[in-house]
Amino acid sequence: MDEATLDHAVRLLRKGQLVAFPTETVYGLGADARNDRAVAAIYEKKRRPSQHPLIVHLSDGGKLTDWAHSSPMAERLAQRFWPGPLTLVLSKREDVSRVVTGGRETIGLRVPKHPVALGLLRRFGGAIAAPSANRFGSVSPTHREHVLAEFGSEAPLVLEGGSCEVGLESTIVGLAEGTPQLLRPGGISREALEAELGCALSVPQDGVVRAPGSHPVHYSPNAEVRLVPPERLHAECVRLATKPISVGVLLPMPGGRGGAELNIETVATFAGVVLGGVRSPEDYARQLYDNLRAFDRHGCQVVLTTLPEPIGIGLAVADRLTRAAAKG
Ligand code: TXA
Ligand code: MG
């Protein structure tokens, strides 16, 4: 990233304007976190309800106490996982505006790892409030082109940072109440967090994790996503091949159930578009949103896929696919 572009971005932020930037998870739509009018402009551009809290991005963990009351658990997780794809929800300091917290007494904080995000934060000197840079409810952007396509002629300055390494949003851990809670699975696995904390995270029983303000229907492409049990995926492809609809298949995540009997060649004889054939769960997660967008570009009406086992990055993939398949 050249210095002149970064300086330009910083000037825009200081003026209260929005700048989209890459992080290692997804691209964010940023504003000066201390400027209520700038923060309000994020909600407007995303068409996001104003009670949905935003994540405040910091250049380093030392700034945590400018925004929130810390705790031994917060210190520990910040030490271990920042910079990185982890958001901590803590009690906010009294002087922090409720505009950025969606009216809550808690605040989500994260130090991102992407060099462009860190470069921007350091040069700006302050904190940047940023949700994912997509319209409310749609698929998060993992490439600069996705952000430009999402906002069209209303696109802000979008800094280039290549494709996002993790490709799914940060894990959100709630530490403002007694037991630590997993509010959204993401780039840092539940297992890694529990190992670091030495205790279990509380997770909602129904399997769909809910950060406040997050909606069961989210991350949705235009195509209808249908979740099929792994052993039924092949037969369902064959059945749909006889119908006058354009079908896409997102292959199962590698290394888990349901992958063995399917391969691109056999499925491709039944479905028009087959994506997701990668070697590792990490590659699968990295390409998930890009693939969901690609099904739309190909004009698929139905996308068949299957949920991975909810372990490691599979928990976050299963969460996003469940929401992508939910009906509003
Ligand atoms: O990876 C990410 O987290 C990306 C990049 C840009 O950092 N950001 C992102 O932001 O995914 P967004 O706005 O799309 O999702 C933020 C989530 C929402 O589900 C919101 O409910 C939760 O964070 N959140 C933020 N502050 C919170 C708070 N005080 N309490 C509970 N949940 C909070
Ligand atoms: Mg989002």
mmCIF file with all atom_site columns, C-alpha atoms in Angstrom, residues 29 116 137 151 163 189 195 209 261 302 312:
data_model
loop_
_atom_site.group_PDB
_atom_site.id
_atom_site.type_symbol
_atom_site.label_atom_id
_atom_site.label_alt_id
_atom_site.label_comp_id
_atom_site.label_asym_id
_atom_site.label_entity_id
_atom_site.label_seq_id
_atom_site.pdbx_PDB_ins_code
_atom_site.Cartn_x
_atom_site.Cartn_y
_atom_site.Cartn_z
_atom_site.occupancy
_atom_site.B_iso_or_equiv
_atom_site.pdbx_formal_charge
_atom_site.auth_seq_id
_atom_site.auth_comp_id
_atom_site.auth_asym_id
_atom_site.auth_atom_id
_atom_site.pdbx_PDB_model_num
ATOM 1  C CA . LEU A 1 29  ? -16.312 -0.420  6.331  1.00 0.00 ? 29  LEU A CA 1
ATOM 2  C CA . VAL A 1 116 ? -2.934  -2.657  5.631  1.00 0.00 ? 116 VAL A CA 1
ATOM 3  C CA . GLY A 1 137 ? -27.742 -9.425  5.454  1.00 0.00 ? 137 GLY A CA 1
ATOM 4  C CA . PHE A 1 151 ? -21.848 -0.528  -3.161 1.00 0.00 ? 151 PHE A CA 1
ATOM 5  C CA . SER A 1 163 ? -7.840  -11.713 -0.695 1.00 0.00 ? 163 SER A CA 1
ATOM 6  C CA . SER A 1 189 ? -11.405 -21.931 17.071 1.00 0.00 ? 189 SER A CA 1
ATOM 7  C CA . ALA A 1 195 ? -7.305  -24.322 25.855 1.00 0.00 ? 195 ALA A CA 1
ATOM 8  C CA . VAL A 1 209 ? -24.667 -18.978 17.907 1.00 0.00 ? 209 VAL A CA 1
ATOM 9  C CA . GLU A 1 261 ? -18.188 -40.590 -2.151 1.00 0.00 ? 261 GLU A CA 1
ATOM 10 C CA . VAL A 1 302 ? -30.401 -23.512 -5.898 1.00 0.00 ? 302 VAL A CA 1
ATOM 11 C CA . GLY A 1 312 ? -12.163 -26.244 14.497 1.00 0.00 ? 312 GLY A CA 1
#
